[in-house]
Structure formats: structure tokens, C-alpha cells
PDB file of C-alpha atoms in Angstrom:
ATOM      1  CA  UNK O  14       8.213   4.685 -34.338  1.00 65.00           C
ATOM      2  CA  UNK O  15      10.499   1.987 -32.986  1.00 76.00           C
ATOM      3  CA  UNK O  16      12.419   4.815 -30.535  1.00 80.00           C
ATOM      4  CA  UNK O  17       8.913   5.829 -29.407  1.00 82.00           C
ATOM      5  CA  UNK O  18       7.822   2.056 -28.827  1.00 83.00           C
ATOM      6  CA  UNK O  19      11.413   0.887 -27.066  1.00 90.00           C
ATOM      7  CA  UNK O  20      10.672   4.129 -24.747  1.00 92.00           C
ATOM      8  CA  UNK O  21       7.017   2.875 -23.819  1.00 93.00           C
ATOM      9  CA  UNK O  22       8.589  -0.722 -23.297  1.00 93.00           C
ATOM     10  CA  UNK O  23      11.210   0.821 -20.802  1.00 94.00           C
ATOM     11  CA  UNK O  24       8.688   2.964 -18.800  1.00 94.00           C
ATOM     12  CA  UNK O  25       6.957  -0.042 -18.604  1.00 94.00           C
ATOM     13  CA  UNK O  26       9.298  -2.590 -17.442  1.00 94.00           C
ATOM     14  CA  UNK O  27      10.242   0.467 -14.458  1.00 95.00           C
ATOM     15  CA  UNK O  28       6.726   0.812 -13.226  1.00 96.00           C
ATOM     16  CA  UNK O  29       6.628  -3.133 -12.806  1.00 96.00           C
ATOM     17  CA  UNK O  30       9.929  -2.846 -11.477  1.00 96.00           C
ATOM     18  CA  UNK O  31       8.606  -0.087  -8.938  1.00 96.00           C
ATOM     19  CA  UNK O  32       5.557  -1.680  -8.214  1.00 96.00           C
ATOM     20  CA  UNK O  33       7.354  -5.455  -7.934  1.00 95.00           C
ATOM     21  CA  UNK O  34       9.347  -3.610  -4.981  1.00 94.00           C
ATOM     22  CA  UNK O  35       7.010  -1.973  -3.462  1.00 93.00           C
ATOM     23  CA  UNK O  36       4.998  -5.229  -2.953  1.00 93.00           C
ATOM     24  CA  UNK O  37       7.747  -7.214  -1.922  1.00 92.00           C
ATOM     25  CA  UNK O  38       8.827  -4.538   0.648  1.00 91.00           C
ATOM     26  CA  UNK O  39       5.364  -3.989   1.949  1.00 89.00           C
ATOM     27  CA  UNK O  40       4.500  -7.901   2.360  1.00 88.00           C
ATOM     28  CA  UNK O  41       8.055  -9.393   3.635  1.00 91.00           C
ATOM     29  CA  UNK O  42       9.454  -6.276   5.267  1.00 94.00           C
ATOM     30  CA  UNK O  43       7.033  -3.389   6.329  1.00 94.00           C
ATOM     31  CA  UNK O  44       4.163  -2.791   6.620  1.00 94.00           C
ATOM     32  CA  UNK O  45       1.778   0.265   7.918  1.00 94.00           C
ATOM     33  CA  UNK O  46      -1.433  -0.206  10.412  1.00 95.00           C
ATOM     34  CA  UNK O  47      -3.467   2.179  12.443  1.00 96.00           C
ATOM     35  CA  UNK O  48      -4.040   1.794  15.840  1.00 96.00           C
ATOM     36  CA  UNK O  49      -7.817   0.690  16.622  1.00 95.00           C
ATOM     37  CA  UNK O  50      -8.953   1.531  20.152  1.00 94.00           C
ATOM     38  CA  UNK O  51      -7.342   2.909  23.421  1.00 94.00           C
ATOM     39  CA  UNK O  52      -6.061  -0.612  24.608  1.00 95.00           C
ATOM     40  CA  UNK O  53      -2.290   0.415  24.044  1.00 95.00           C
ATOM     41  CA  UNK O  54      -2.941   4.200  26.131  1.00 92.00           C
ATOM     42  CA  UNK O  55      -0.847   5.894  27.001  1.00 90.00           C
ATOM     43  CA  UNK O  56       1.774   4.525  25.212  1.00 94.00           C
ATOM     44  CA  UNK O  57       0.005   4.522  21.696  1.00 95.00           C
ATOM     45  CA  UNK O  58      -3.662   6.403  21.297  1.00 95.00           C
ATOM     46  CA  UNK O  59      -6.414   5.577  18.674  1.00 96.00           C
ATOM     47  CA  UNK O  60      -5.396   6.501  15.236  1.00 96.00           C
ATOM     48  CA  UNK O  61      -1.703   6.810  15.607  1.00 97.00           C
ATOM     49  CA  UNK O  62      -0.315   5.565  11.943  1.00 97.00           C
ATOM     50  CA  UNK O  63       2.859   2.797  12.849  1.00 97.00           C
ATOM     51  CA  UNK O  64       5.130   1.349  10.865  1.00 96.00           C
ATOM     52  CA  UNK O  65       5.171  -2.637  11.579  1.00 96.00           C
ATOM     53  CA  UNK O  66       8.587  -4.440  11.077  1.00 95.00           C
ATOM     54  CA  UNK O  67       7.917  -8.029   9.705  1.00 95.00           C
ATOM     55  CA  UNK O  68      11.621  -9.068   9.775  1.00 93.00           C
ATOM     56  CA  UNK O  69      13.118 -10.804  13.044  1.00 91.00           C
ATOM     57  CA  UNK O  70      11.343 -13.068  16.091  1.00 93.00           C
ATOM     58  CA  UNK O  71       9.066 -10.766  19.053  1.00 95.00           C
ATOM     59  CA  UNK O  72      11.289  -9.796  22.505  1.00 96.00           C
ATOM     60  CA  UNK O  73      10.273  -8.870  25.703  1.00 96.00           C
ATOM     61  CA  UNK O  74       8.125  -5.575  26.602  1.00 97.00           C
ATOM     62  CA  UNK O  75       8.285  -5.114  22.072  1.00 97.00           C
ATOM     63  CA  UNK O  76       4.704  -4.136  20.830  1.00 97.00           C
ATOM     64  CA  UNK O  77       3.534  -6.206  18.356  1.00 98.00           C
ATOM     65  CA  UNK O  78       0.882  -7.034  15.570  1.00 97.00           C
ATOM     66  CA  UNK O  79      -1.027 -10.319  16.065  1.00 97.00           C
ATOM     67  CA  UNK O  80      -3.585 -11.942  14.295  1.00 96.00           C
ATOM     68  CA  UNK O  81      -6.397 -12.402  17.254  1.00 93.00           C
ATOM     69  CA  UNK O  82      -8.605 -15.264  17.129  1.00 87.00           C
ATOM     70  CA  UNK O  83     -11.508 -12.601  16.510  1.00 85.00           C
ATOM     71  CA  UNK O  84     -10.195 -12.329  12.575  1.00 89.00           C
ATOM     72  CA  UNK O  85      -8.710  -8.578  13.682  1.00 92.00           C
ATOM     73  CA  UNK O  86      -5.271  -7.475  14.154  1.00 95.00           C
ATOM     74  CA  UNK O  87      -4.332  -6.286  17.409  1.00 97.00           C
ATOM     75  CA  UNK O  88      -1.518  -4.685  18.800  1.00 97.00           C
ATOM     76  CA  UNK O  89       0.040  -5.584  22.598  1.00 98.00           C
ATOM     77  CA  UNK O  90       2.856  -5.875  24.155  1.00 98.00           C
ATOM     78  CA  UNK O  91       4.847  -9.148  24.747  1.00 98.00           C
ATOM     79  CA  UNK O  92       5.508  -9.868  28.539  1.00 98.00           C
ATOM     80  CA  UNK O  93       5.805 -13.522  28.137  1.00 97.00           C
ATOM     81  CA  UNK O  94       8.252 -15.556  26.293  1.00 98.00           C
ATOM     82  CA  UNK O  95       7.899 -19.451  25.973  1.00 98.00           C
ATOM     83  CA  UNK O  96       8.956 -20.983  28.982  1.00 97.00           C
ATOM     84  CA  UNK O  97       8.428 -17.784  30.953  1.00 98.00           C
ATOM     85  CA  UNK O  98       6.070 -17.953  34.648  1.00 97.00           C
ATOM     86  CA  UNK O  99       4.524 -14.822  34.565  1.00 97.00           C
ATOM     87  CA  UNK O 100       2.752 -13.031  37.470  1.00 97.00           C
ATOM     88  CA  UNK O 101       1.261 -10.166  38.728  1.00 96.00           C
ATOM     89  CA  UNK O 102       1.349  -9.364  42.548  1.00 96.00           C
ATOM     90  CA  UNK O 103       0.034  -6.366  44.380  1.00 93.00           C
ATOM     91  CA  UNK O 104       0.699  -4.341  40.444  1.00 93.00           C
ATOM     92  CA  UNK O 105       4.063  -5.793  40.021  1.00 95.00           C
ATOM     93  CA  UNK O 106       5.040  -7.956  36.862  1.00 97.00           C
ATOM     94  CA  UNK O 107       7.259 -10.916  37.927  1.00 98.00           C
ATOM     95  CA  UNK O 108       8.178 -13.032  35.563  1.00 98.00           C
ATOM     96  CA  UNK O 109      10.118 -16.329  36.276  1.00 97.00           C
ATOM     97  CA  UNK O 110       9.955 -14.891  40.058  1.00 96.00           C
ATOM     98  CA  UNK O 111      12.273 -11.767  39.302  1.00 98.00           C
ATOM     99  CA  UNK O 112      10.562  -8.327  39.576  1.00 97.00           C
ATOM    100  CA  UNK O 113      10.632  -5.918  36.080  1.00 97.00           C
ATOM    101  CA  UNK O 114      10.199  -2.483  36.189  1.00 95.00           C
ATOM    102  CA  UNK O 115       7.327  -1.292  33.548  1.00 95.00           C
ATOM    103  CA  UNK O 116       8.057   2.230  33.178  1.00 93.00           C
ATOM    104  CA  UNK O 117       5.434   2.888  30.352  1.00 91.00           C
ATOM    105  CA  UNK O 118       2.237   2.472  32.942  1.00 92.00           C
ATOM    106  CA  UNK O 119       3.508   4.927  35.482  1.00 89.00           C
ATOM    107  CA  UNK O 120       1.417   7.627  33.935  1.00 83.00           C
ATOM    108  CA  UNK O 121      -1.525   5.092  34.472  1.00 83.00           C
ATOM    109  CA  UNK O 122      -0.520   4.016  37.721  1.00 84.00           C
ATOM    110  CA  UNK O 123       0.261   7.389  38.866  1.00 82.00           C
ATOM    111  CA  UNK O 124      -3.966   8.447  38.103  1.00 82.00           C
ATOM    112  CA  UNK O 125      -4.984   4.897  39.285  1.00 77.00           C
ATOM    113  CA  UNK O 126      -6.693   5.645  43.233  1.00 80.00           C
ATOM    114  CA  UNK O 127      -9.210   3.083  43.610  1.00 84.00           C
ATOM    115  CA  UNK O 128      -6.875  -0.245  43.113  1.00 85.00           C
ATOM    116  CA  UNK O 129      -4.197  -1.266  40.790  1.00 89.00           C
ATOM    117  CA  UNK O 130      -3.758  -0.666  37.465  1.00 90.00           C
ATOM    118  CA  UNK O 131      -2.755  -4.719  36.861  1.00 92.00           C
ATOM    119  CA  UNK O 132      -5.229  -7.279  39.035  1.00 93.00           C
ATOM    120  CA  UNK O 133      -3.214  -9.966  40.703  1.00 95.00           C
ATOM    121  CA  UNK O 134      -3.022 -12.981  38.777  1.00 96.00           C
ATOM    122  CA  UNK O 135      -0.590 -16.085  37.836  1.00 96.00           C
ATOM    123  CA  UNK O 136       0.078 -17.645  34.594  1.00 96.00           C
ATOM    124  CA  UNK O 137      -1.749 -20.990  35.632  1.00 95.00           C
ATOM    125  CA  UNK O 138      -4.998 -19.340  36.963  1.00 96.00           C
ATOM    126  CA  UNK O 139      -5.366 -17.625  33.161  1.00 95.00           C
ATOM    127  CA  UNK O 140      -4.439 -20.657  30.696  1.00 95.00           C
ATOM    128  CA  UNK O 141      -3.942 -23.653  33.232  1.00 95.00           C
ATOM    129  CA  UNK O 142      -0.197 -23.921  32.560  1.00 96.00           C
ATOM    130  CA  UNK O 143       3.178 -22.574  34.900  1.00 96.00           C
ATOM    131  CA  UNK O 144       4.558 -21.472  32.018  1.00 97.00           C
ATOM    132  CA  UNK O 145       4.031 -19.943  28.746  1.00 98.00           C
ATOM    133  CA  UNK O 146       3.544 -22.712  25.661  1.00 98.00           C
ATOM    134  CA  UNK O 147       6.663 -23.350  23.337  1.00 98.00           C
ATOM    135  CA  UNK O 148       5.880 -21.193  20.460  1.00 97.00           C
ATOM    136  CA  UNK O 149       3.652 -19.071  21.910  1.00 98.00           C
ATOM    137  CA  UNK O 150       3.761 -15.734  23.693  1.00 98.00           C
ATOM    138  CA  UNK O 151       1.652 -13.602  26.807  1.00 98.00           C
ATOM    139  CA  UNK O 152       0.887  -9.733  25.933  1.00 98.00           C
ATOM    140  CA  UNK O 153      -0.902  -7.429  27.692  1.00 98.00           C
ATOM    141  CA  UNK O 154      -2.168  -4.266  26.736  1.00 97.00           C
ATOM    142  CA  UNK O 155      -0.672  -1.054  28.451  1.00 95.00           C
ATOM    143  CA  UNK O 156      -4.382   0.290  28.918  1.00 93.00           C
ATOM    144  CA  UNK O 157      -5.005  -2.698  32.051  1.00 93.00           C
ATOM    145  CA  UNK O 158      -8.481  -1.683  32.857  1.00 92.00           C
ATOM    146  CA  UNK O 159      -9.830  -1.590  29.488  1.00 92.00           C
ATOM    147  CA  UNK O 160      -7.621  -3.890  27.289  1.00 95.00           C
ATOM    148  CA  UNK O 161      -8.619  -7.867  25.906  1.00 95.00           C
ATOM    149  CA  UNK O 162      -5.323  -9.269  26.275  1.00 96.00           C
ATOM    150  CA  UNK O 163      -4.010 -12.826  27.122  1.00 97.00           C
ATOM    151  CA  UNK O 164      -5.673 -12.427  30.474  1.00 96.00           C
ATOM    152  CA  UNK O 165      -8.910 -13.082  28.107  1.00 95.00           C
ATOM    153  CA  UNK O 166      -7.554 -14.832  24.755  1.00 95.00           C
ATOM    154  CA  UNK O 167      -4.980 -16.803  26.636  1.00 95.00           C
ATOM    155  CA  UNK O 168      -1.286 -17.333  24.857  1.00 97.00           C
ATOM    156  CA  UNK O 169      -1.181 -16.409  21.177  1.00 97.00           C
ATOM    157  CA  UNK O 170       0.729 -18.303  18.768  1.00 97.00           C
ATOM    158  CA  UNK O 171       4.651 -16.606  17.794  1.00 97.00           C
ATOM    159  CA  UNK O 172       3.633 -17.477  13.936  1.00 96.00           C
ATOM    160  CA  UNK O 173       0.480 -14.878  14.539  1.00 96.00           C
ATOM    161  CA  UNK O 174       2.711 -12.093  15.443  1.00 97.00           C
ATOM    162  CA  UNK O 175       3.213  -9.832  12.034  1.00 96.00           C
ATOM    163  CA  UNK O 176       5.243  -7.935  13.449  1.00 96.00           C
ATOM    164  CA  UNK O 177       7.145  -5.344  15.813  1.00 96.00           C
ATOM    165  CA  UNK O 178       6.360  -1.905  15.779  1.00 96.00           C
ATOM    166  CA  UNK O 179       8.059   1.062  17.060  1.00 94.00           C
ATOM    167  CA  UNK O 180       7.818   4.193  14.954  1.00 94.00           C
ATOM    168  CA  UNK O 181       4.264   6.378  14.937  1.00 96.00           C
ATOM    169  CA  UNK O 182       4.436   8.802  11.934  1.00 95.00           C
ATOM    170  CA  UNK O 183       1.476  10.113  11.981  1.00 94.00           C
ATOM    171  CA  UNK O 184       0.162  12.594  13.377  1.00 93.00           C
ATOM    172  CA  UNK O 185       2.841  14.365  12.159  1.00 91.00           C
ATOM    173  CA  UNK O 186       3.295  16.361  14.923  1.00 93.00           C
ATOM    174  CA  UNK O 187       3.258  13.344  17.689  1.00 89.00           C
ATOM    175  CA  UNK O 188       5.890  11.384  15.549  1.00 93.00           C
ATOM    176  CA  UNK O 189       8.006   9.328  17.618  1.00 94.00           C
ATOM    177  CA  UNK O 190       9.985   5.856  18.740  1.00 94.00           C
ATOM    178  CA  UNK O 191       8.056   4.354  21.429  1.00 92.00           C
ATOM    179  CA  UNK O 192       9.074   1.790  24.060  1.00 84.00           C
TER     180      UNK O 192
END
């Protein structure tokens, strides 16, 4: 009886064990999300399963999970660090006056006929500053036309951001690292 009972006790203590790890891995480490609208075409498309990386701070051009003001998560990717002048000019991203290359709209850009993919803008005539708050970051959407982005929710706050995320795993047969 006491064999039988210490066994129960021990399969106990490793499910807690399991399940202690599996919560500690899923809230301070990863996490998974689904993608939620076309915003992120053609990088990412609506239902692709991602795994979110909680550890480490949001770079340039990474995607990343935010809580938006509108109580959802979205998912964008960071053009503009704190400090940064961002601008767009005739569909070019400049950013502190230097021109970067965004390779993962020229599918977009390559359909667009009837205007740019990006409307010109400048940092100042979206939140009223030069330059992107301390603490705070610009992300756009890959989708331009059709994406609510900074352009409409201004800056959002780095201590929003849940995460980067790279890897889609599902559908299994589109599994991939994105950039």
C-alpha cells in the first residue's frame, strides 16, 4: 500500500513539475498566436500559427506582438526606433535621412499600378514629433493599403511589445523563417 501510494505521490509531483514548466516557458519565454487579418500580406497571411519570442528588446524591420490600444494584439513590423526620423518619400523608407531597402513589399509594389504602395509622409505630420518617443517604437504593416499601423495609432509603447516573431509552423506545409 505504501509502494502504491509513494508511486501516486511521484507521478504527481512530475505532472506539477511538467505543468510548472510548461507555464513558465509559455509566459516568460514563448508563446504561440495566430495571425488575425491580411495586414502583415504578403509576408504573413491570415491564420498562419507563429511562435512569439518574449525574451530580448524589438530591432529594426523584426515583426512583433503589441498590445494595441484597441485591447487586441497585433502584429507589425518595427521601422522606428526611439530617436529615429522616419519618412516616406515617393515609396521609399528613409529613416534618419538614409534610404533602406524593404525587400519584403516588392511583391506588393511590383502589383501596385495606380500609386505607391507607402503614401508620402514624415514622422511629425503623423504624431507631431521629428523623432520617435524614448521608449516607444513606429511599425507599419507590410499590407500598406489596408493595414492600421502607427500612421493611425501613432508610436506604441516598447513595454507593449510581447514579443518577436519569426517562425510560422503552421500550415504545415507553408512552415518557414520569415524576415
Amino acid at each position: 500500500m505504501t509502494k502504491k501510494k509513494n508511486e501516486l505521490w511521484e507521478w504527481t509531483k512530475a505532472l506539477l513539475i511538467a505543468v510548472g514548466l510548461a507555464a513558465i516557458i509559455r509566459f516568460f519565454i514563448f508563446t504561440p498566436i495566430v495571425v488575425d487579418g491580411l495586414s502583415m500580406m504578403p509576408t504573413l497571411h491570415n491564420g498562419d500559427r507563429m511562435i512569439v519570442n518574449k525574451m530580448g528588446d524589438p530591432d529594426r524591420f523584426d515583426i512583433v506582438v503589441f498590445h494595441a490600444p484597441e485591447k487586441k494584439d497585433y502584429i507589425k513590423r518595427v521601422i522606428g526606433l526611439p530617436g529615429d526620423k522616419v519618412e516616406y518619400k515617393d515609396d521609399k523608407l528613409y529613416i534618419n535621412g538614409k534610404y533602406y531597402d524593404e525587400p519584403y513589399l516588392e511583391e506588393y509594389k511590383s502589383q501596385e499600378e495606380d500609386g505607391p504602395l507607402t503614401q508620402d509622409f514624415t514622422l511629425e505630420e503623423i504624431i507631431g514629433q521629428k523623432t520617435v518617443p524614448e521608449g516607444e517604437l513606429f511599425v507599419l504593416g507590410d499590407n500598406r493599403r489596408f493595414s492600421k499601423d502607427s500612421r493611425h495609432i501613432g508610436t506604441i509603447e516598447i513595454k507593449k511589445v510581447v514579443g518577436e516573431t519569426k517562425v510560422v509552423y503552421w500550415p504545415f506545409d507553408s512552415m518557414r523563417i520569415v524576415n
